[in-house]
């Protein structure tokens, strides 16, 4: 069964505000992107990366799309051999092989169409109106913050991504598109270290966490 890593790395990194796209910002000596591609390559048969225009040079790179999900679709499109897709954001450089393997195991042994890395919510979550007035407090015990990796049977993901550009742009993860197409999804608990680099503070945090890593 061919497992293909799909890495959306085509964003501009506006909130990080560096002088280059976020995936190419250097973290602990190498581009952000390389940290997760290296891990994925130990588990996947091939890793395809969707990059911003002008960064396509190199093997298995494709030009990203106008939205994150459009980038996922562009990368998946060049890997017709994929039976399973492991989607992982370049913006999460602290990915571990263990997490990818646990997601793949659950996909293989479970009965859902997709499996996603997620962390149980630790803060209290409230819903507020546009004026900041609290409407209700949600039951935290059933809430998860969703991350990547997200793994799917490739045919299921291709089908879910076969929607218009507006629907793709509105999706903040791939599982929600699979859910909208009627698919089922399971969560696998991820370590909190699997953070997403959005701001300059996140980049410093990621650097600190990498420095703390025990060599394996
Ligand atoms: N991404 C992508 N193609 C896009 C937009 C985003 O492949 N058109 C990727 C980013 O490169 C990132 C992941 O999707 O790895 C998650 O997106 P985000 O963290 O929002 O990154 P950016 O869009 O680059 O950042 P910002 O929103 O601050 O501009
Ligand atoms: Mg973005």
PDB file of C-alpha atoms and ligand atoms in Angstrom:
ATOM      1  CA  UNK A   1       0.000   0.000   0.000  1.00  0.00           C
ATOM      2  CA  UNK A   2       1.673   3.203  -1.204  1.00  0.00           C
ATOM      3  CA  UNK A   3       1.780   5.918   1.451  1.00  0.00           C
ATOM      4  CA  UNK A   4       2.391   9.456   0.195  1.00  0.00           C
ATOM      5  CA  UNK A   5       3.193  12.446   2.388  1.00  0.00           C
ATOM      6  CA  UNK A   6       1.433  15.631   1.273  1.00  0.00           C
ATOM      7  CA  UNK A   7       2.862  18.829   2.708  1.00  0.00           C
ATOM      8  CA  UNK A   8       1.087  22.146   2.190  1.00  0.00           C
ATOM      9  CA  UNK A   9       3.911  24.698   2.344  1.00  0.00           C
ATOM     10  CA  UNK A  10       2.544  27.219  -0.136  1.00  0.00           C
ATOM     11  CA  UNK A  11       1.508  29.960   2.283  1.00  0.00           C
ATOM     12  CA  UNK A  12       3.148  33.366   2.540  1.00  0.00           C
ATOM     13  CA  UNK A  13       3.492  33.428   6.332  1.00  0.00           C
ATOM     14  CA  UNK A  14       1.918  36.852   6.694  1.00  0.00           C
ATOM     15  CA  UNK A  15       1.470  36.586  10.488  1.00  0.00           C
ATOM     16  CA  UNK A  16       5.079  35.508  10.963  1.00  0.00           C
ATOM     17  CA  UNK A  17       6.172  38.530   8.963  1.00  0.00           C
ATOM     18  CA  UNK A  18       9.570  37.178   7.866  1.00  0.00           C
ATOM     19  CA  UNK A  19      11.344  38.194   4.684  1.00  0.00           C
ATOM     20  CA  UNK A  20      10.388  34.934   2.938  1.00  0.00           C
ATOM     21  CA  UNK A  21       7.531  32.392   2.946  1.00  0.00           C
ATOM     22  CA  UNK A  22       7.131  30.728   6.349  1.00  0.00           C
ATOM     23  CA  UNK A  23       8.101  27.228   5.169  1.00  0.00           C
ATOM     24  CA  UNK A  24      11.513  28.567   4.125  1.00  0.00           C
ATOM     25  CA  UNK A  25      12.268  30.509   7.295  1.00  0.00           C
ATOM     26  CA  UNK A  26      15.261  28.978   9.048  1.00  0.00           C
ATOM     27  CA  UNK A  27      14.538  27.154  12.307  1.00  0.00           C
ATOM     28  CA  UNK A  28      17.486  25.741  14.267  1.00  0.00           C
ATOM     29  CA  UNK A  29      19.687  25.793  11.178  1.00  0.00           C
ATOM     30  CA  UNK A  30      17.352  24.490   8.479  1.00  0.00           C
ATOM     31  CA  UNK A  31      14.215  25.614   6.653  1.00  0.00           C
ATOM     32  CA  UNK A  32      11.023  24.964   8.648  1.00  0.00           C
ATOM     33  CA  UNK A  33       9.766  22.671   5.888  1.00  0.00           C
ATOM     34  CA  UNK A  34      12.715  20.291   6.136  1.00  0.00           C
ATOM     35  CA  UNK A  35      12.011  19.273   9.727  1.00  0.00           C
ATOM     36  CA  UNK A  36       8.723  17.614   8.915  1.00  0.00           C
ATOM     37  CA  UNK A  37       9.683  16.377   5.436  1.00  0.00           C
ATOM     38  CA  UNK A  38      12.564  14.466   7.013  1.00  0.00           C
ATOM     39  CA  UNK A  39      10.231  12.745   9.481  1.00  0.00           C
ATOM     40  CA  UNK A  40       7.595  11.976   6.829  1.00  0.00           C
ATOM     41  CA  UNK A  41      10.255  10.472   4.549  1.00  0.00           C
ATOM     42  CA  UNK A  42      11.007   7.823   7.193  1.00  0.00           C
ATOM     43  CA  UNK A  43       7.389   6.588   7.062  1.00  0.00           C
ATOM     44  CA  UNK A  44       6.126   7.471   3.557  1.00  0.00           C
ATOM     45  CA  UNK A  45       7.123   6.048   0.173  1.00  0.00           C
ATOM     46  CA  UNK A  46       7.213   9.565  -1.267  1.00  0.00           C
ATOM     47  CA  UNK A  47       6.683  13.108   0.030  1.00  0.00           C
ATOM     48  CA  UNK A  48       5.196  15.814  -2.221  1.00  0.00           C
ATOM     49  CA  UNK A  49       5.412  19.447  -1.144  1.00  0.00           C
ATOM     50  CA  UNK A  50       3.210  22.305  -2.375  1.00  0.00           C
ATOM     51  CA  UNK A  51       5.325  25.471  -2.376  1.00  0.00           C
ATOM     52  CA  UNK A  52       4.779  29.135  -3.225  1.00  0.00           C
ATOM     53  CA  UNK A  53       5.349  30.210  -6.845  1.00  0.00           C
ATOM     54  CA  UNK A  54       9.052  30.609  -7.503  1.00  0.00           C
ATOM     55  CA  UNK A  55      10.077  27.846  -5.058  1.00  0.00           C
ATOM     56  CA  UNK A  56       9.273  24.838  -7.269  1.00  0.00           C
ATOM     57  CA  UNK A  57      12.880  23.839  -7.967  1.00  0.00           C
ATOM     58  CA  UNK A  58      13.691  20.444  -6.447  1.00  0.00           C
ATOM     59  CA  UNK A  59      12.206  16.973  -6.543  1.00  0.00           C
ATOM     60  CA  UNK A  60       8.558  16.416  -5.685  1.00  0.00           C
ATOM     61  CA  UNK A  61       7.661  20.072  -5.407  1.00  0.00           C
ATOM     62  CA  UNK A  62       4.553  21.523  -6.987  1.00  0.00           C
ATOM     63  CA  UNK A  63       3.169  25.038  -7.088  1.00  0.00           C
ATOM     64  CA  UNK A  64       0.657  25.529  -4.288  1.00  0.00           C
ATOM     65  CA  UNK A  65      -2.854  26.850  -4.732  1.00  0.00           C
ATOM     66  CA  UNK A  66      -4.730  29.949  -3.595  1.00  0.00           C
ATOM     67  CA  UNK A  67      -5.724  28.289  -0.310  1.00  0.00           C
ATOM     68  CA  UNK A  68      -4.281  25.634   1.974  1.00  0.00           C
ATOM     69  CA  UNK A  69      -6.680  22.953   0.730  1.00  0.00           C
ATOM     70  CA  UNK A  70      -6.028  23.938  -2.889  1.00  0.00           C
ATOM     71  CA  UNK A  71      -2.346  23.314  -2.160  1.00  0.00           C
ATOM     72  CA  UNK A  72      -3.167  19.879  -0.710  1.00  0.00           C
ATOM     73  CA  UNK A  73      -5.154  19.091  -3.850  1.00  0.00           C
ATOM     74  CA  UNK A  74      -2.303  20.223  -6.129  1.00  0.00           C
ATOM     75  CA  UNK A  75       0.210  18.023  -4.299  1.00  0.00           C
ATOM     76  CA  UNK A  76      -2.071  14.987  -4.242  1.00  0.00           C
ATOM     77  CA  UNK A  77      -2.752  15.413  -7.965  1.00  0.00           C
ATOM     78  CA  UNK A  78       0.854  14.552  -8.861  1.00  0.00           C
ATOM     79  CA  UNK A  79       0.801  11.340  -6.807  1.00  0.00           C
ATOM     80  CA  UNK A  80      -1.738   9.066  -8.547  1.00  0.00           C
ATOM     81  CA  UNK A  81      -0.040   6.033  -6.977  1.00  0.00           C
ATOM     82  CA  UNK A  82      -1.045   7.086  -3.438  1.00  0.00           C
ATOM     83  CA  UNK A  83      -3.295   4.613  -1.597  1.00  0.00           C
ATOM     84  CA  UNK A  84      -2.942   6.496   1.683  1.00  0.00           C
ATOM     85  CA  UNK A  85      -2.221  10.217   2.069  1.00  0.00           C
ATOM     86  CA  UNK A  86      -0.503  11.683   5.126  1.00  0.00           C
ATOM     87  CA  UNK A  87      -1.238  15.414   5.082  1.00  0.00           C
ATOM     88  CA  UNK A  88       1.012  17.500   7.296  1.00  0.00           C
ATOM     89  CA  UNK A  89       1.477  21.275   7.459  1.00  0.00           C
ATOM     90  CA  UNK A  90       5.007  22.590   6.934  1.00  0.00           C
ATOM     91  CA  UNK A  91       4.120  24.975   9.763  1.00  0.00           C
ATOM     92  CA  UNK A  92       4.360  22.105  12.324  1.00  0.00           C
ATOM     93  CA  UNK A  93       8.074  21.314  12.382  1.00  0.00           C
ATOM     94  CA  UNK A  94       8.027  19.297  15.629  1.00  0.00           C
ATOM     95  CA  UNK A  95       6.312  16.328  14.036  1.00  0.00           C
ATOM     96  CA  UNK A  96       7.447  12.946  15.346  1.00  0.00           C
ATOM     97  CA  UNK A  97       7.584   9.622  13.570  1.00  0.00           C
ATOM     98  CA  UNK A  98       5.683   8.084  16.474  1.00  0.00           C
ATOM     99  CA  UNK A  99       2.703  10.387  15.874  1.00  0.00           C
ATOM    100  CA  UNK A 100       2.577   9.599  12.133  1.00  0.00           C
ATOM    101  CA  UNK A 101       2.804   5.880  12.855  1.00  0.00           C
ATOM    102  CA  UNK A 102       0.023   5.995  15.458  1.00  0.00           C
ATOM    103  CA  UNK A 103      -2.266   7.791  12.975  1.00  0.00           C
ATOM    104  CA  UNK A 104      -1.489   5.249  10.226  1.00  0.00           C
ATOM    105  CA  UNK A 105      -2.053   2.331  12.601  1.00  0.00           C
ATOM    106  CA  UNK A 106      -5.451   3.699  13.617  1.00  0.00           C
ATOM    107  CA  UNK A 107      -6.405   4.165   9.948  1.00  0.00           C
ATOM    108  CA  UNK A 108      -5.371   0.582   9.207  1.00  0.00           C
ATOM    109  CA  UNK A 109      -6.975  -1.049  12.235  1.00  0.00           C
ATOM    110  CA  UNK A 110      -9.907   1.277  12.882  1.00  0.00           C
ATOM    111  CA  UNK A 111     -13.063   1.734  10.871  1.00  0.00           C
ATOM    112  CA  UNK A 112     -12.964   5.418   9.931  1.00  0.00           C
ATOM    113  CA  UNK A 113     -12.200   7.182   6.642  1.00  0.00           C
ATOM    114  CA  UNK A 114      -9.612   9.420   8.251  1.00  0.00           C
ATOM    115  CA  UNK A 115      -7.512   9.793  11.390  1.00  0.00           C
ATOM    116  CA  UNK A 116      -6.296  13.128  12.707  1.00  0.00           C
ATOM    117  CA  UNK A 117      -3.828  14.265  15.348  1.00  0.00           C
ATOM    118  CA  UNK A 118      -5.479  16.361  18.028  1.00  0.00           C
ATOM    119  CA  UNK A 119      -5.000  17.522  21.608  1.00  0.00           C
ATOM    120  CA  UNK A 120      -7.644  17.562  24.346  1.00  0.00           C
ATOM    121  CA  UNK A 121      -8.679  21.121  25.200  1.00  0.00           C
ATOM    122  CA  UNK A 122      -7.181  22.287  28.501  1.00  0.00           C
ATOM    123  CA  UNK A 123      -8.617  25.833  28.611  1.00  0.00           C
ATOM    124  CA  UNK A 124     -12.256  26.568  29.295  1.00  0.00           C
ATOM    125  CA  UNK A 125     -13.937  27.425  25.979  1.00  0.00           C
ATOM    126  CA  UNK A 126     -16.716  29.989  25.728  1.00  0.00           C
ATOM    127  CA  UNK A 127     -18.741  31.141  22.766  1.00  0.00           C
ATOM    128  CA  UNK A 128     -19.182  34.932  22.490  1.00  0.00           C
ATOM    129  CA  UNK A 129     -21.153  37.198  20.167  1.00  0.00           C
ATOM    130  CA  UNK A 130     -19.537  39.820  17.919  1.00  0.00           C
ATOM    131  CA  UNK A 131     -19.589  42.315  20.811  1.00  0.00           C
ATOM    132  CA  UNK A 132     -17.603  39.986  23.065  1.00  0.00           C
ATOM    133  CA  UNK A 133     -20.632  39.101  25.202  1.00  0.00           C
ATOM    134  CA  UNK A 134     -20.424  35.477  26.353  1.00  0.00           C
ATOM    135  CA  UNK A 135     -23.255  33.316  25.021  1.00  0.00           C
ATOM    136  CA  UNK A 136     -22.331  29.965  26.570  1.00  0.00           C
ATOM    137  CA  UNK A 137     -19.633  27.803  28.047  1.00  0.00           C
ATOM    138  CA  UNK A 138     -18.888  24.644  26.097  1.00  0.00           C
ATOM    139  CA  UNK A 139     -18.268  21.187  27.578  1.00  0.00           C
ATOM    140  CA  UNK A 140     -14.492  21.003  27.386  1.00  0.00           C
ATOM    141  CA  UNK A 141     -14.381  17.254  28.066  1.00  0.00           C
ATOM    142  CA  UNK A 142     -15.464  16.448  24.510  1.00  0.00           C
ATOM    143  CA  UNK A 143     -13.426  19.145  22.705  1.00  0.00           C
ATOM    144  CA  UNK A 144     -10.162  18.697  20.807  1.00  0.00           C
ATOM    145  CA  UNK A 145      -7.849  21.172  19.107  1.00  0.00           C
ATOM    146  CA  UNK A 146      -7.032  19.729  15.753  1.00  0.00           C
ATOM    147  CA  UNK A 147      -3.571  19.473  14.254  1.00  0.00           C
ATOM    148  CA  UNK A 148      -1.820  17.633  11.482  1.00  0.00           C
ATOM    149  CA  UNK A 149      -0.887  14.931  10.530  1.00  0.00           C
ATOM    150  CA  UNK A 150      -4.242  13.945   9.080  1.00  0.00           C
ATOM    151  CA  UNK A 151      -4.268  10.609   7.285  1.00  0.00           C
ATOM    152  CA  UNK A 152      -6.858   9.355   4.827  1.00  0.00           C
ATOM    153  CA  UNK A 153      -7.379   6.732   2.204  1.00  0.00           C
ATOM    154  CA  UNK A 154      -6.245   8.716  -0.847  1.00  0.00           C
ATOM    155  CA  UNK A 155      -9.460   8.094  -2.805  1.00  0.00           C
ATOM    156  CA  UNK A 156     -11.534   9.499   0.078  1.00  0.00           C
ATOM    157  CA  UNK A 157      -9.400  12.628   0.284  1.00  0.00           C
ATOM    158  CA  UNK A 158      -9.390  13.163  -3.485  1.00  0.00           C
ATOM    159  CA  UNK A 159     -13.175  12.924  -3.502  1.00  0.00           C
ATOM    160  CA  UNK A 160     -13.497  15.372  -0.567  1.00  0.00           C
ATOM    161  CA  UNK A 161     -11.169  17.866  -2.264  1.00  0.00           C
ATOM    162  CA  UNK A 162     -13.191  17.746  -5.466  1.00  0.00           C
ATOM    163  CA  UNK A 163     -15.173  20.890  -4.564  1.00  0.00           C
ATOM    164  CA  UNK A 164     -15.145  24.538  -5.653  1.00  0.00           C
ATOM    165  CA  UNK A 165     -12.383  27.023  -4.814  1.00  0.00           C
ATOM    166  CA  UNK A 166     -14.595  28.829  -2.287  1.00  0.00           C
ATOM    167  CA  UNK A 167     -15.338  25.665  -0.316  1.00  0.00           C
ATOM    168  CA  UNK A 168     -11.638  24.779  -0.381  1.00  0.00           C
ATOM    169  CA  UNK A 169     -10.713  28.253   0.876  1.00  0.00           C
ATOM    170  CA  UNK A 170     -13.227  28.073   3.729  1.00  0.00           C
ATOM    171  CA  UNK A 171     -11.864  24.749   5.020  1.00  0.00           C
ATOM    172  CA  UNK A 172      -9.293  25.040   7.807  1.00  0.00           C
ATOM    173  CA  UNK A 173      -8.404  21.366   7.658  1.00  0.00           C
ATOM    174  CA  UNK A 174      -8.848  18.410   5.344  1.00  0.00           C
ATOM    175  CA  UNK A 175     -10.884  16.301   7.743  1.00  0.00           C
ATOM    176  CA  UNK A 176     -13.704  18.860   7.659  1.00  0.00           C
ATOM    177  CA  UNK A 177     -13.975  18.377   3.889  1.00  0.00           C
ATOM    178  CA  UNK A 178     -14.063  14.596   4.364  1.00  0.00           C
ATOM    179  CA  UNK A 179     -16.738  15.062   7.070  1.00  0.00           C
ATOM    180  CA  UNK A 180     -18.759  17.268   4.702  1.00  0.00           C
ATOM    181  CA  UNK A 181     -18.587  14.491   2.097  1.00  0.00           C
ATOM    182  CA  UNK A 182     -20.071  12.066   4.651  1.00  0.00           C
ATOM    183  CA  UNK A 183     -16.814  10.495   5.841  1.00  0.00           C
ATOM    184  CA  UNK A 184     -15.970   9.456   9.389  1.00  0.00           C
ATOM    185  CA  UNK A 185     -12.929  10.675  11.308  1.00  0.00           C
ATOM    186  CA  UNK A 186     -11.135   9.500  14.470  1.00  0.00           C
ATOM    187  CA  UNK A 187      -8.775  11.513  16.658  1.00  0.00           C
ATOM    188  CA  UNK A 188      -5.408  10.333  17.923  1.00  0.00           C
ATOM    189  CA  UNK A 189      -3.941  12.218  20.872  1.00  0.00           C
ATOM    190  CA  UNK A 190      -0.909  14.256  19.868  1.00  0.00           C
ATOM    191  CA  UNK A 191       1.828  15.664  22.083  1.00  0.00           C
ATOM    192  CA  UNK A 192       1.400  19.382  22.848  1.00  0.00           C
ATOM    193  CA  UNK A 193       4.890  19.913  21.407  1.00  0.00           C
ATOM    194  CA  UNK A 194       3.442  19.437  17.905  1.00  0.00           C
ATOM    195  CA  UNK A 195       2.768  23.168  17.788  1.00  0.00           C
ATOM    196  CA  UNK A 196       1.960  25.281  14.760  1.00  0.00           C
ATOM    197  CA  UNK A 197       4.337  28.113  13.952  1.00  0.00           C
ATOM    198  CA  UNK A 198       2.139  31.120  13.263  1.00  0.00           C
ATOM    199  CA  UNK A 199       3.898  34.063  14.926  1.00  0.00           C
ATOM    200  CA  UNK A 200       7.489  34.991  15.763  1.00  0.00           C
ATOM    201  CA  UNK A 201       6.851  33.823  19.348  1.00  0.00           C
ATOM    202  CA  UNK A 202       5.861  30.363  18.065  1.00  0.00           C
ATOM    203  CA  UNK A 203       9.106  30.223  16.101  1.00  0.00           C
ATOM    204  CA  UNK A 204      11.112  30.908  19.266  1.00  0.00           C
ATOM    205  CA  UNK A 205       9.075  28.298  21.158  1.00  0.00           C
ATOM    206  CA  UNK A 206       9.709  25.716  18.440  1.00  0.00           C
ATOM    207  CA  UNK A 207      13.429  26.472  18.567  1.00  0.00           C
ATOM    208  CA  UNK A 208      13.449  26.029  22.338  1.00  0.00           C
ATOM    209  CA  UNK A 209      11.533  22.732  22.154  1.00  0.00           C
ATOM    210  CA  UNK A 210      13.899  21.408  19.474  1.00  0.00           C
ATOM    211  CA  UNK A 211      16.884  22.285  21.649  1.00  0.00           C
ATOM    212  CA  UNK A 212      15.332  20.265  24.505  1.00  0.00           C
ATOM    213  CA  UNK A 213      14.777  17.174  22.405  1.00  0.00           C
ATOM    214  CA  UNK A 214      16.547  14.089  23.653  1.00  0.00           C
ATOM    215  CA  UNK A 215      18.573  12.657  20.748  1.00  0.00           C
ATOM    216  CA  UNK A 216      17.053   9.315  19.635  1.00  0.00           C
TER     217      UNK A 216
HETATM  218  N1  LIG B   1      -0.574  26.828   2.921  1.00  0.00           N
HETATM  219  C1  LIG B   1      -0.479  26.379   1.609  1.00  0.00           C
HETATM  220  N2  LIG B   1      -1.055  27.110   0.598  1.00  0.00           N
HETATM  221  C2  LIG B   1      -1.740  28.238   0.871  1.00  0.00           C
HETATM  222  C3  LIG B   1      -1.869  28.697   2.210  1.00  0.00           C
HETATM  223  C4  LIG B   1      -1.266  27.945   3.214  1.00  0.00           C
HETATM  224  O1  LIG B   1       0.129  25.342   1.345  1.00  0.00           O
HETATM  225  N3  LIG B   1      -2.276  28.924  -0.146  1.00  0.00           N
HETATM  226  C5  LIG B   1       0.120  26.056   3.984  1.00  0.00           C
HETATM  227  C6  LIG B   1       1.127  26.884   4.765  1.00  0.00           C
HETATM  228  O2  LIG B   1       2.361  26.943   4.063  1.00  0.00           O
HETATM  229  C7  LIG B   1       1.211  26.123   6.076  1.00  0.00           C
HETATM  230  C8  LIG B   1      -0.179  25.492   6.208  1.00  0.00           C
HETATM  231  O3  LIG B   1      -0.813  25.621   4.955  1.00  0.00           O
HETATM  232  O4  LIG B   1       2.193  25.103   6.067  1.00  0.00           O
HETATM  233  C9  LIG B   1      -0.999  26.166   7.300  1.00  0.00           C
HETATM  234  O5  LIG B   1      -1.233  27.528   6.948  1.00  0.00           O
HETATM  235  P1  LIG B   1      -0.808  28.790   7.818  1.00  0.00           P
HETATM  236  O6  LIG B   1      -0.226  28.355   9.113  1.00  0.00           O
HETATM  237  O7  LIG B   1      -1.965  29.722   7.805  1.00  0.00           O
HETATM  238  O8  LIG B   1       0.427  29.385   6.969  1.00  0.00           O
HETATM  239  P2  LIG B   1       0.448  30.686   6.059  1.00  0.00           P
HETATM  240  O9  LIG B   1      -0.790  30.766   5.253  1.00  0.00           O
HETATM  241  O10 LIG B   1       1.751  30.649   5.333  1.00  0.00           O
HETATM  242  O11 LIG B   1       0.517  31.839   7.162  1.00  0.00           O
HETATM  243  P3  LIG B   1      -0.400  33.194   7.235  1.00  0.00           P
HETATM  244  O12 LIG B   1      -1.836  32.708   7.288  1.00  0.00           O
HETATM  245  O13 LIG B   1       0.058  33.867   8.478  1.00  0.00           O
HETATM  246  O14 LIG B   1      -0.092  33.960   5.981  1.00  0.00           O
HETATM  247 MG1  LIG B   2      -2.732  31.011   6.250  1.00  0.00          MG
END
